PDB file of N, CA, C and O in Angstrom:
ATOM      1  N   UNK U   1       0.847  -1.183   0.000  1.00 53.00           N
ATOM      2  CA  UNK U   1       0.000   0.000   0.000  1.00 53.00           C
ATOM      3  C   UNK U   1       0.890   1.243   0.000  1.00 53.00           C
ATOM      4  O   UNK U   1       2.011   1.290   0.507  1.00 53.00           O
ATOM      5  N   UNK U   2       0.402   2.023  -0.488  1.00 57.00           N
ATOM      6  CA  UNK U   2       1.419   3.331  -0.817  1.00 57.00           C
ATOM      7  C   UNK U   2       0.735   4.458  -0.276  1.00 57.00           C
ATOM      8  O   UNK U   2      -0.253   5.050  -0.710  1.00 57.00           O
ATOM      9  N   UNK U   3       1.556   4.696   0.941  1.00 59.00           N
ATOM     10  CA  UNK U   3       1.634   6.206   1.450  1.00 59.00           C
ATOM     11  C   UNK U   3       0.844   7.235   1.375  1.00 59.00           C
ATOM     12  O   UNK U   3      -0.004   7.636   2.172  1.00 59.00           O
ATOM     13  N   UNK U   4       1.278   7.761   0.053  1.00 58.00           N
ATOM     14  CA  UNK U   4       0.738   8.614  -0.640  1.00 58.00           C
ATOM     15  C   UNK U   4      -0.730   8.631  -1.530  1.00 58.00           C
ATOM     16  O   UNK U   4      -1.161   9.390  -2.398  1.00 58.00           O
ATOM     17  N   UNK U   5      -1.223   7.519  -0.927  1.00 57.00           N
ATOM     18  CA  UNK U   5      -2.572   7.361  -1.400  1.00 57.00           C
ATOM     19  C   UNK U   5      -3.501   7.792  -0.806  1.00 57.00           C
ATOM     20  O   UNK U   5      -3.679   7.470   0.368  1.00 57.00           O
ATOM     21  N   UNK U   6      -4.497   8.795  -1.584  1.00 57.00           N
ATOM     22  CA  UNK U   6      -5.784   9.516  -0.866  1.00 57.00           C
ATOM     23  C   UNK U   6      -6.288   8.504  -0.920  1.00 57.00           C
ATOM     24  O   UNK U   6      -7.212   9.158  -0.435  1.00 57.00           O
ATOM     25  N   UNK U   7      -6.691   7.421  -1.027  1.00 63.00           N
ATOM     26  CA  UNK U   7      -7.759   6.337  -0.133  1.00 63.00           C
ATOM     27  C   UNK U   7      -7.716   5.666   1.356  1.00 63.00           C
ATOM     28  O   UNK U   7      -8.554   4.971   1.930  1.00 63.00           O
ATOM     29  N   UNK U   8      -5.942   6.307   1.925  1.00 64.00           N
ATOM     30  CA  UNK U   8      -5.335   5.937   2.752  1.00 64.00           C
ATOM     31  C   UNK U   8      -5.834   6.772   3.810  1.00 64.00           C
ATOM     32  O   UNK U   8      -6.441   6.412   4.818  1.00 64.00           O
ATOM     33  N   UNK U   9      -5.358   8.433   3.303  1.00 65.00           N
ATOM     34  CA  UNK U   9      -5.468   9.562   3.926  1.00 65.00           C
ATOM     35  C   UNK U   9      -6.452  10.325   3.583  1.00 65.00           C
ATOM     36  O   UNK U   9      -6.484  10.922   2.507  1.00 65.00           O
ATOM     37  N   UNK U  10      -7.424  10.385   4.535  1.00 70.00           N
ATOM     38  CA  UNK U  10      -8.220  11.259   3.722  1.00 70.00           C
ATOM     39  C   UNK U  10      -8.099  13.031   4.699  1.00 70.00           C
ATOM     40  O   UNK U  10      -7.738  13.244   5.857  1.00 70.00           O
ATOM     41  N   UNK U  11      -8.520  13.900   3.735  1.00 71.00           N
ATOM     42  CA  UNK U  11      -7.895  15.053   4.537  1.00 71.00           C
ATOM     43  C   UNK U  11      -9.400  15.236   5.105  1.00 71.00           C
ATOM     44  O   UNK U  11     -10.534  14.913   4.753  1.00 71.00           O
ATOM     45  N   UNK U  12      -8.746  15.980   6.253  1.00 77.00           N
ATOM     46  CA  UNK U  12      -9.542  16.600   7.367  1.00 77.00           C
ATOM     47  C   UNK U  12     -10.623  17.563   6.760  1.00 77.00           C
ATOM     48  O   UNK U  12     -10.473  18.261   5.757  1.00 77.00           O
ATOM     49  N   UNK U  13     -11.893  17.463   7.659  1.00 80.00           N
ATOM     50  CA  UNK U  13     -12.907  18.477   7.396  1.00 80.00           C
ATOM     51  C   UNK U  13     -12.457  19.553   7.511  1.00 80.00           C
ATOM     52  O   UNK U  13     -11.555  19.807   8.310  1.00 80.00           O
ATOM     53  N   UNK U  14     -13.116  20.602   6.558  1.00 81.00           N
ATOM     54  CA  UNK U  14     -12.780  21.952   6.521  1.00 81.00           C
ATOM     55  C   UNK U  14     -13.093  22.394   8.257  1.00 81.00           C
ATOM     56  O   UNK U  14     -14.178  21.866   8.502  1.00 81.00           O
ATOM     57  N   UNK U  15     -12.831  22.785   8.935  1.00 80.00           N
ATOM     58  CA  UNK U  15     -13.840  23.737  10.439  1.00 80.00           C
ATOM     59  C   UNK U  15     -14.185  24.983  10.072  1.00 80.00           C
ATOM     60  O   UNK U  15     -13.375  25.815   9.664  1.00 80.00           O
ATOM     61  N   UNK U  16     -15.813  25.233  10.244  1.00 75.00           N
ATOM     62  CA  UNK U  16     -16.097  26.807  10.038  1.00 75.00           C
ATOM     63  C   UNK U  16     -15.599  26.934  11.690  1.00 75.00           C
ATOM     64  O   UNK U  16     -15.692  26.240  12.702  1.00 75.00           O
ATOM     65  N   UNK U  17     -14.906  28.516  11.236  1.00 73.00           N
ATOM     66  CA  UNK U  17     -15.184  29.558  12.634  1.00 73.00           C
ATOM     67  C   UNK U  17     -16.276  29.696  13.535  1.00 73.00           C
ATOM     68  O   UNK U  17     -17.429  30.005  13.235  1.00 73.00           O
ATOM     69  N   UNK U  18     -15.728  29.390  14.894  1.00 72.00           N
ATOM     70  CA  UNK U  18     -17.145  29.776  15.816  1.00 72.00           C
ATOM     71  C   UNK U  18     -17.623  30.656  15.593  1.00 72.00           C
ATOM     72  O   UNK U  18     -16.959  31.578  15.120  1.00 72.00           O
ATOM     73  N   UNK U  19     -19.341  30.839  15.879  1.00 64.00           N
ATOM     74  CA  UNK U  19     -20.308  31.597  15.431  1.00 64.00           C
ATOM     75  C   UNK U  19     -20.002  32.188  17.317  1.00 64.00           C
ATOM     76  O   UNK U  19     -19.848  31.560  18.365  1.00 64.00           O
ATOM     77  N   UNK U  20     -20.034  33.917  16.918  1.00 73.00           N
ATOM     78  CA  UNK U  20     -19.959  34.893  17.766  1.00 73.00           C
ATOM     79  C   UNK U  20     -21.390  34.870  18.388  1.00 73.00           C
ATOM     80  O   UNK U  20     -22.396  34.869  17.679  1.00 73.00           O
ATOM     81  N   UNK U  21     -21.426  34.852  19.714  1.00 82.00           N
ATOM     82  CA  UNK U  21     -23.238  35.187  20.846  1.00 82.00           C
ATOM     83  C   UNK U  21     -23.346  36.502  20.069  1.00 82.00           C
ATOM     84  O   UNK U  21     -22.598  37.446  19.814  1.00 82.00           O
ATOM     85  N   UNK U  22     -25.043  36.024  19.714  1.00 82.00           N
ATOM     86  CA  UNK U  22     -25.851  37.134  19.084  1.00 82.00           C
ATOM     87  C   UNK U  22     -25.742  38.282  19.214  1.00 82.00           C
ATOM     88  O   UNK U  22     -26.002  39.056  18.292  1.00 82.00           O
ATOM     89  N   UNK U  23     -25.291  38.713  20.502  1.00 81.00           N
ATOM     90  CA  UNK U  23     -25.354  39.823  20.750  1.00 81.00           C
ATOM     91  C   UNK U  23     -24.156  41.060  20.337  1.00 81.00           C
ATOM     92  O   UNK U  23     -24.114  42.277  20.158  1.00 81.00           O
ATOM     93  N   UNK U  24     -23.133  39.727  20.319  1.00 84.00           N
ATOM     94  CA  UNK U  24     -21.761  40.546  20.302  1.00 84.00           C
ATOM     95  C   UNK U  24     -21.168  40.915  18.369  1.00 84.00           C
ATOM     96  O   UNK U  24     -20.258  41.577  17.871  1.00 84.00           O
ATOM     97  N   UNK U  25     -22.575  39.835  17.689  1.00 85.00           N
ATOM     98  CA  UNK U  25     -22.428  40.291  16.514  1.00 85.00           C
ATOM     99  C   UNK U  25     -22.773  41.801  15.798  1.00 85.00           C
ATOM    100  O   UNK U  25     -22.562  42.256  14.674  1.00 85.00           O
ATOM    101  N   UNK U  26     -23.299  42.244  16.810  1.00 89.00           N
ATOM    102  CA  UNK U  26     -24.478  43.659  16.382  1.00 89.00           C
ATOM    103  C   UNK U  26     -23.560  44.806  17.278  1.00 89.00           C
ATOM    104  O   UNK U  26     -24.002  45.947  17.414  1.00 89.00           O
ATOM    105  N   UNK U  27     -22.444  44.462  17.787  1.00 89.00           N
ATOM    106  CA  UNK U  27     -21.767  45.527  18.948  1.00 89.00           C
ATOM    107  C   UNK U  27     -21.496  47.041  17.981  1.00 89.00           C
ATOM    108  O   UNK U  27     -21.189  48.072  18.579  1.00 89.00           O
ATOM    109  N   UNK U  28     -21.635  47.030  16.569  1.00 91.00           N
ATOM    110  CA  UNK U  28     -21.557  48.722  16.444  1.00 91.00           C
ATOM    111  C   UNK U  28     -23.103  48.798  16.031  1.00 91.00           C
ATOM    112  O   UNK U  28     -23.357  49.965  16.327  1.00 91.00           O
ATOM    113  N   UNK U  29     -23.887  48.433  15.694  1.00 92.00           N
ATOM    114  CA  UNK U  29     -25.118  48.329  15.688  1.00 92.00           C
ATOM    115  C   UNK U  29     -25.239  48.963  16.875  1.00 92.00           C
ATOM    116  O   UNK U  29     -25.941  49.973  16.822  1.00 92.00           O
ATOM    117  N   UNK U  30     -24.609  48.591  18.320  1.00 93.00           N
ATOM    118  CA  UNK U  30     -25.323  48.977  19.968  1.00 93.00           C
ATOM    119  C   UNK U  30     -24.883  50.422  19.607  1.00 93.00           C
ATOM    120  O   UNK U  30     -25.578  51.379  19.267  1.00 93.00           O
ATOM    121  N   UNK U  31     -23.633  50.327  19.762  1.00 94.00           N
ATOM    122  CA  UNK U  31     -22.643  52.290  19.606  1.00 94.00           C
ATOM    123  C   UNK U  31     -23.660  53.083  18.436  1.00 94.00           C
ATOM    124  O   UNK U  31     -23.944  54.206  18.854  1.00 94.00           O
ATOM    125  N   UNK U  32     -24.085  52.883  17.509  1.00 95.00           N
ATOM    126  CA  UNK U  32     -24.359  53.448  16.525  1.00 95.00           C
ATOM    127  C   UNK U  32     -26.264  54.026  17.059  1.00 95.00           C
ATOM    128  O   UNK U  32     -26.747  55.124  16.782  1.00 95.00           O
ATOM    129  N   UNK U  33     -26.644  53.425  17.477  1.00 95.00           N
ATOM    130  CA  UNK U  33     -28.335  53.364  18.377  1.00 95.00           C
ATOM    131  C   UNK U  33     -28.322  54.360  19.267  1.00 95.00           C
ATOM    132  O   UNK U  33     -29.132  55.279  19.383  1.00 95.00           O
ATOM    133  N   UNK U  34     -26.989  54.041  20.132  1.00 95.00           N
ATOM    134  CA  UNK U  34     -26.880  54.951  21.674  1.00 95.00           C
ATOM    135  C   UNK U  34     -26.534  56.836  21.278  1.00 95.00           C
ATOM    136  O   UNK U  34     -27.022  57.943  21.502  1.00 95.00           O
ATOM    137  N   UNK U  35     -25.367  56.196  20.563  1.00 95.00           N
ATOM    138  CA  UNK U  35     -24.963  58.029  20.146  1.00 95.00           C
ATOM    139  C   UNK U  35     -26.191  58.823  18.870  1.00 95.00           C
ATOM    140  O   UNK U  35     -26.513  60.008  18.955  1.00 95.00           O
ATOM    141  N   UNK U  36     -26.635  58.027  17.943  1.00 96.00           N
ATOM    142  CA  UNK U  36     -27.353  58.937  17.228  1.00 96.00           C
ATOM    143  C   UNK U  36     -29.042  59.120  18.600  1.00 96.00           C
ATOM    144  O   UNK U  36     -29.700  60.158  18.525  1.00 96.00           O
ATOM    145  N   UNK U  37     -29.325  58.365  19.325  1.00 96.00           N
ATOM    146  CA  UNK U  37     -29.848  58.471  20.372  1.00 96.00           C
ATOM    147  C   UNK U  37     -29.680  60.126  21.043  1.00 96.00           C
ATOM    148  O   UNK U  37     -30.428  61.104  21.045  1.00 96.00           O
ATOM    149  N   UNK U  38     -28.443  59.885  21.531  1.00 96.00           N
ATOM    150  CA  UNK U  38     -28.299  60.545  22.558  1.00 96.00           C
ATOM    151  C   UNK U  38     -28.164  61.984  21.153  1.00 96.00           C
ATOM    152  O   UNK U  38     -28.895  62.900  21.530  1.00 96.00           O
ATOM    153  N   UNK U  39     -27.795  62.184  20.414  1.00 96.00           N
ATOM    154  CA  UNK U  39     -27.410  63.348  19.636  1.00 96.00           C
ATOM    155  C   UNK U  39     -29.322  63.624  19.480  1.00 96.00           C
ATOM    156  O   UNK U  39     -29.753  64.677  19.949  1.00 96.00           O
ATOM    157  N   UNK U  40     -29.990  62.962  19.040  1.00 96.00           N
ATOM    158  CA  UNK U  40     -31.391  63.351  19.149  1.00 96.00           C
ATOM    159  C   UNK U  40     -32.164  64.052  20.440  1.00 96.00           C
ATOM    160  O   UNK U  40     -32.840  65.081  20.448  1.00 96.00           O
ATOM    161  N   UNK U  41     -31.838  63.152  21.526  1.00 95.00           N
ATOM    162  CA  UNK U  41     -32.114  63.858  22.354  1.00 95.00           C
ATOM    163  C   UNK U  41     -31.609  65.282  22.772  1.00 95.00           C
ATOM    164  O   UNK U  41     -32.321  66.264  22.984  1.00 95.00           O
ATOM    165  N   UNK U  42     -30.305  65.209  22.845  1.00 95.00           N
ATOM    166  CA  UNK U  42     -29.561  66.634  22.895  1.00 95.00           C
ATOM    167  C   UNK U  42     -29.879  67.741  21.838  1.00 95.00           C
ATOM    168  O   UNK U  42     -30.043  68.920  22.150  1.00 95.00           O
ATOM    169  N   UNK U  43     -29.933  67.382  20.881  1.00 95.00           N
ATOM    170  CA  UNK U  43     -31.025  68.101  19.756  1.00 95.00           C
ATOM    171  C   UNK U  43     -32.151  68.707  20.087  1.00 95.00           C
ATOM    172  O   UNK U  43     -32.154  69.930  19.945  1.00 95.00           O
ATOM    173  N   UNK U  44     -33.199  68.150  20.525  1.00 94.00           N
ATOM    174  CA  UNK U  44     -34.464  68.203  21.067  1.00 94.00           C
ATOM    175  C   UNK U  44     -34.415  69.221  22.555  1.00 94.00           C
ATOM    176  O   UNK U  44     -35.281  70.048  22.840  1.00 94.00           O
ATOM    177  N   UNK U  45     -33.191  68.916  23.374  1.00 93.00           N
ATOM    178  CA  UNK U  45     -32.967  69.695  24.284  1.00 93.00           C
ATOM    179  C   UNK U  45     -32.502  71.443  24.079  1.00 93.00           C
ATOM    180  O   UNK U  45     -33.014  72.475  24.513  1.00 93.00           O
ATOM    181  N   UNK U  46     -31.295  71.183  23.210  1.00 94.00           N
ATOM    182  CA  UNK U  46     -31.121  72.964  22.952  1.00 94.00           C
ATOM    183  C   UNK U  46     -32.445  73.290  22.244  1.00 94.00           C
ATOM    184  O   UNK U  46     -32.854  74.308  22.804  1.00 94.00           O
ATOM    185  N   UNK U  47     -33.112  73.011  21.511  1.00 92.00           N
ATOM    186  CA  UNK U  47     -33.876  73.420  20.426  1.00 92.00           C
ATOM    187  C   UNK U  47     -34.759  74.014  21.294  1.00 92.00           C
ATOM    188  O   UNK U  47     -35.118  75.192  21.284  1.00 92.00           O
ATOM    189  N   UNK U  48     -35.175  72.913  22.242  1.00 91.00           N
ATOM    190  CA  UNK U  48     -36.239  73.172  23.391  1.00 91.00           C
ATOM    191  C   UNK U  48     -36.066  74.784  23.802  1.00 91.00           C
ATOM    192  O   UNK U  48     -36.867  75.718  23.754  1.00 91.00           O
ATOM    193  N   UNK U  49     -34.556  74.694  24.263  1.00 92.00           N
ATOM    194  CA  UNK U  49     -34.500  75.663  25.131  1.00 92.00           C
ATOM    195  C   UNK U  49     -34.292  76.745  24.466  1.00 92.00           C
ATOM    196  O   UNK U  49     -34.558  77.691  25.208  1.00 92.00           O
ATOM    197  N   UNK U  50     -33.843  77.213  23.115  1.00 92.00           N
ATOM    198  CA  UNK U  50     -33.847  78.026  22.566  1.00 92.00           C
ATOM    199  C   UNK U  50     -35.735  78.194  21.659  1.00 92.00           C
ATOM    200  O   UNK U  50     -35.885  78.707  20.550  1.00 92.00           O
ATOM    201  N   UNK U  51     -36.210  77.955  22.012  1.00 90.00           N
ATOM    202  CA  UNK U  51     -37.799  77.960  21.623  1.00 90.00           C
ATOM    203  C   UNK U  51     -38.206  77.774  20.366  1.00 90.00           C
ATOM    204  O   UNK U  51     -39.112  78.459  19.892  1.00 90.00           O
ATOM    205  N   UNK U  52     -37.363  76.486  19.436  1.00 91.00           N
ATOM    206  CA  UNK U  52     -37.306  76.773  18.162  1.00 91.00           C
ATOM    207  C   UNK U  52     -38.376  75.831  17.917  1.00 91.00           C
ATOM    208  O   UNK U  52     -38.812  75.834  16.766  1.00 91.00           O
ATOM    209  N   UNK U  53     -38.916  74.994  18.771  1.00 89.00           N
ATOM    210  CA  UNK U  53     -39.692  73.973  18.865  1.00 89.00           C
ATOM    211  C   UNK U  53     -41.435  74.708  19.054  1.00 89.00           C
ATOM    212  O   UNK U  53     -42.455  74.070  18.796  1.00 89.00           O
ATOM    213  N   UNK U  54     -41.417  75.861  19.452  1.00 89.00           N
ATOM    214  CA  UNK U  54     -42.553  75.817  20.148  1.00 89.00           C
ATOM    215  C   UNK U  54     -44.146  76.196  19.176  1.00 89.00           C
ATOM    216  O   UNK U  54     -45.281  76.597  19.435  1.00 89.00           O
ATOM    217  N   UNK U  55     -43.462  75.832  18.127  1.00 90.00           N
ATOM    218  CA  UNK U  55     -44.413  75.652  16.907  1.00 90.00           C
ATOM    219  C   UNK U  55     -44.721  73.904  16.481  1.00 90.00           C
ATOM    220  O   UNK U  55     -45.524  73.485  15.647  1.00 90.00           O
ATOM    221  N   UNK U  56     -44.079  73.358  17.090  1.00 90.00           N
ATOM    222  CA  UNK U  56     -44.240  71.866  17.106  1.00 90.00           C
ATOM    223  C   UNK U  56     -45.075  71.213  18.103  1.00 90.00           C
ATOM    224  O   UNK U  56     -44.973  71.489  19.298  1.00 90.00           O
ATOM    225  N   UNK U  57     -45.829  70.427  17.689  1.00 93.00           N
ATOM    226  CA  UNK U  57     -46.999  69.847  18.438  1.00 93.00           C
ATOM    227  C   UNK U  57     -46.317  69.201  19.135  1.00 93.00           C
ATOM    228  O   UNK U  57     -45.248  68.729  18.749  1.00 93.00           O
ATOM    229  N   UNK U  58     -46.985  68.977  20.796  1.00 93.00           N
ATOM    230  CA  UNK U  58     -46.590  68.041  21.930  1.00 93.00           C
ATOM    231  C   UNK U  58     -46.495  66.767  21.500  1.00 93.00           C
ATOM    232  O   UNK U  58     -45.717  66.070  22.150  1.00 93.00           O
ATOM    233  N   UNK U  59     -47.119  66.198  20.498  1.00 95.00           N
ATOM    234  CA  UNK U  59     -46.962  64.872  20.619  1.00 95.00           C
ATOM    235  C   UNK U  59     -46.058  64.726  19.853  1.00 95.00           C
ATOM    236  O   UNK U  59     -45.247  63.983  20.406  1.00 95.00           O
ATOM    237  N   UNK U  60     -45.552  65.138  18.426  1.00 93.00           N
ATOM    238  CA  UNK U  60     -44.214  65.145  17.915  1.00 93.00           C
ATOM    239  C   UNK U  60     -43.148  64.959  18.963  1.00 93.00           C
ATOM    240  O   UNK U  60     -42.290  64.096  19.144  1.00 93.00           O
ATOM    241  N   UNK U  61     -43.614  66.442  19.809  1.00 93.00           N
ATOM    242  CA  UNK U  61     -42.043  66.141  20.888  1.00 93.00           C
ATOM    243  C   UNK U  61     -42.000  65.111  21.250  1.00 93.00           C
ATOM    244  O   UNK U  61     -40.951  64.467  21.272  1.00 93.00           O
ATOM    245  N   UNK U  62     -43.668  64.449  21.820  1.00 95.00           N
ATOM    246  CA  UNK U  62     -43.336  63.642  22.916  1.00 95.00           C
ATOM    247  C   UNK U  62     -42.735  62.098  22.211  1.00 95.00           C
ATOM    248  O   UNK U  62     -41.882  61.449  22.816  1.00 95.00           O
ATOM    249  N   UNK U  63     -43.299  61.637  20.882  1.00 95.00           N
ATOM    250  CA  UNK U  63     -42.886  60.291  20.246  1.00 95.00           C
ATOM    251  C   UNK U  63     -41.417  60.840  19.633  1.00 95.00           C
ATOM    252  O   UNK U  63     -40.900  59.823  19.172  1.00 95.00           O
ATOM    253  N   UNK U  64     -40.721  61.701  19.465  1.00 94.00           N
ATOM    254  CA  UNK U  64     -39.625  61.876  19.072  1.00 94.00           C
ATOM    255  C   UNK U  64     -38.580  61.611  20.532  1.00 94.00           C
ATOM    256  O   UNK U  64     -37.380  61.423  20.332  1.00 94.00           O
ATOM    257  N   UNK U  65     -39.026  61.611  21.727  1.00 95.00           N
ATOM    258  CA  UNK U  65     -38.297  61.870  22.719  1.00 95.00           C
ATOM    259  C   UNK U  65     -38.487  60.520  23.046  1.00 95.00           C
ATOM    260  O   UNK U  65     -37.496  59.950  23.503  1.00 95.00           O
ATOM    261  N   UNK U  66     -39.718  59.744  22.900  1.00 96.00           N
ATOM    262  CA  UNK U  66     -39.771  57.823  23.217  1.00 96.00           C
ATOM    263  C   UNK U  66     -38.905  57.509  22.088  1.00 96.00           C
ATOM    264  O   UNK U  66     -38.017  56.773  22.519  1.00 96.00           O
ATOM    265  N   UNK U  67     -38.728  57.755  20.664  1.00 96.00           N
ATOM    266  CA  UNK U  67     -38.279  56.926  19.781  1.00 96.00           C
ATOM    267  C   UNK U  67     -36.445  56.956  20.163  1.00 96.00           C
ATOM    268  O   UNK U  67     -35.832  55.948  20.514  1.00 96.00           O
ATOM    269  N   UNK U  68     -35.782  58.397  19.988  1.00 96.00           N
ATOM    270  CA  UNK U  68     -34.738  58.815  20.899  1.00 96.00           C
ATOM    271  C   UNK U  68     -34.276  57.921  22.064  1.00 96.00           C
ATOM    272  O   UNK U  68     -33.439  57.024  21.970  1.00 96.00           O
ATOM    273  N   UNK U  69     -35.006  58.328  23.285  1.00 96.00           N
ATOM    274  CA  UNK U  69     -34.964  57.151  24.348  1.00 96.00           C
ATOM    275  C   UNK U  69     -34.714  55.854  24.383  1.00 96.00           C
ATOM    276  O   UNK U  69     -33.895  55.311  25.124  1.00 96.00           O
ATOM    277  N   UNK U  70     -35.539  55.235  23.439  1.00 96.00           N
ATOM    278  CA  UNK U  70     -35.499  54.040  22.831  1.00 96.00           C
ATOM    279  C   UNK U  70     -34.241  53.227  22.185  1.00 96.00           C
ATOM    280  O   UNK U  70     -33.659  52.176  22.453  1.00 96.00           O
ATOM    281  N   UNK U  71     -34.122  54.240  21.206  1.00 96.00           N
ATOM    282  CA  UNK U  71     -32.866  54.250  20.495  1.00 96.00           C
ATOM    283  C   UNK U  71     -31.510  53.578  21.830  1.00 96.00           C
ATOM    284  O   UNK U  71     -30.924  52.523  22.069  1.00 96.00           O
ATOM    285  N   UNK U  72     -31.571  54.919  22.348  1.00 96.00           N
ATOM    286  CA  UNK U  72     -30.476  54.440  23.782  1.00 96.00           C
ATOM    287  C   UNK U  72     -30.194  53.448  24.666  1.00 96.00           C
ATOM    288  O   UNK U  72     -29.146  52.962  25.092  1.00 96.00           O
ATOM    289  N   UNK U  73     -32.162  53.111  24.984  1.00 96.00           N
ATOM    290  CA  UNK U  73     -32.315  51.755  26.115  1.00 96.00           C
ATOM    291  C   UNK U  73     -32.284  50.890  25.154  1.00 96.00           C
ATOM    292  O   UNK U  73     -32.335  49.787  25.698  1.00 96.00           O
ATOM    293  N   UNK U  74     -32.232  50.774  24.087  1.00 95.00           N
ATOM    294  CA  UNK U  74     -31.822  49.011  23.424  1.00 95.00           C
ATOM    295  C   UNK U  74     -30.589  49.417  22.970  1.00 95.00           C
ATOM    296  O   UNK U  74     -29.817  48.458  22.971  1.00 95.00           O
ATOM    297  N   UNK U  75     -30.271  50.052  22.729  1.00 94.00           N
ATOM    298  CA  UNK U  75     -28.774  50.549  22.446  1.00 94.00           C
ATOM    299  C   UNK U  75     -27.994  49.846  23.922  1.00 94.00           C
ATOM    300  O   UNK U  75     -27.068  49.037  23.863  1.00 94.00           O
ATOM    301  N   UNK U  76     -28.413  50.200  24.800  1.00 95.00           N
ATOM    302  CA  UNK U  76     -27.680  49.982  26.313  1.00 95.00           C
ATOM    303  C   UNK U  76     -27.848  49.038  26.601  1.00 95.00           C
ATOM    304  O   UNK U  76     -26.786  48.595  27.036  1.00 95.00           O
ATOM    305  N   UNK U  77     -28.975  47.979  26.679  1.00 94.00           N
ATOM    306  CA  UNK U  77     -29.524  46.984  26.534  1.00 94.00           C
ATOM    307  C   UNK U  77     -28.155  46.038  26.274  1.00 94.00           C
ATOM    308  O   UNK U  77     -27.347  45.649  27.117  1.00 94.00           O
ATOM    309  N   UNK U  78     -28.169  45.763  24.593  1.00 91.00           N
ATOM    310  CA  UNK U  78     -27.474  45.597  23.877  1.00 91.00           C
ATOM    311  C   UNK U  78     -26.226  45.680  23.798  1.00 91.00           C
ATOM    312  O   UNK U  78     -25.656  45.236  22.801  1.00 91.00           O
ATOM    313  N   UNK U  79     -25.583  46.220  24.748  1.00 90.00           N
ATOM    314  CA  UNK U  79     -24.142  46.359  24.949  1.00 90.00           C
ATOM    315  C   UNK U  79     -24.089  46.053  26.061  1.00 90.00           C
ATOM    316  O   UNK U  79     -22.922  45.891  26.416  1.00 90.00           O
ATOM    317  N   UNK U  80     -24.895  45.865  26.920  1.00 91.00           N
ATOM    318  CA  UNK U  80     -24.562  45.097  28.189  1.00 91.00           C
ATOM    319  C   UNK U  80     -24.587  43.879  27.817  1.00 91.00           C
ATOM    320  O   UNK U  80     -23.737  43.044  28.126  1.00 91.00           O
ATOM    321  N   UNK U  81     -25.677  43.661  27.047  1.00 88.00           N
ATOM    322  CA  UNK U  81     -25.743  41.649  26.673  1.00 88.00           C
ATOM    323  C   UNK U  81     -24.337  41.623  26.072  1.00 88.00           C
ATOM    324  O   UNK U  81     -23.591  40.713  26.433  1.00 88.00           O
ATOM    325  N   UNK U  82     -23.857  42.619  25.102  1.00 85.00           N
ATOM    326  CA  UNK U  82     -22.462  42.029  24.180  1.00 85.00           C
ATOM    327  C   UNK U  82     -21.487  41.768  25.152  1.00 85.00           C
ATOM    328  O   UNK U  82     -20.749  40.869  24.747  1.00 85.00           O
ATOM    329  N   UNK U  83     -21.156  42.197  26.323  1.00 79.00           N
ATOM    330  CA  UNK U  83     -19.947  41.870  27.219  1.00 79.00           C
ATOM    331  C   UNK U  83     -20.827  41.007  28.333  1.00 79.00           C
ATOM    332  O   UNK U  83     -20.266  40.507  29.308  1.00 79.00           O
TER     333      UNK U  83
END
């Protein structure tokens, strides 16, 4: 029998790379949620306070300030699960 025979040797399975926890696949996904988040809110805040808003209906503010928020708490969420 000869050595060098692939019926002898057969080569090894390829191995895929471990698959990364769900969470830690999406980690600029989390950064990217939290800061345009937080830049919305801070937005919403000078604007506030400079009265540029006060032609804008309350409920605009108010679902712009849940969606914002939002943005952040799964943003934060989300980066706590990644570590």
């Amino acid at each position: 029998m000869n050595i060098a025979d692939d019926n002898v040797f057969t080569p090894p399975e390829p191995q895929k790379p471990p698959l990364q926890p769900f969470f830690q696949q999406f980690t600029s996904l989390w950064w990217t949620w939290i800061v345009v988040g937080l830049i919305v809110l801070i937005s919403m805040y000078i604007l506030a306070r400079r009265e540029y808003l006060s032609a804008v209906s309350p409920m605009v503010k108010f679902w712009t300030r849940v969606g914002a928020g939002g943005l952040v708490g799964v943003g934060l969420f989300g980066l706590y699960m990644s570590y």
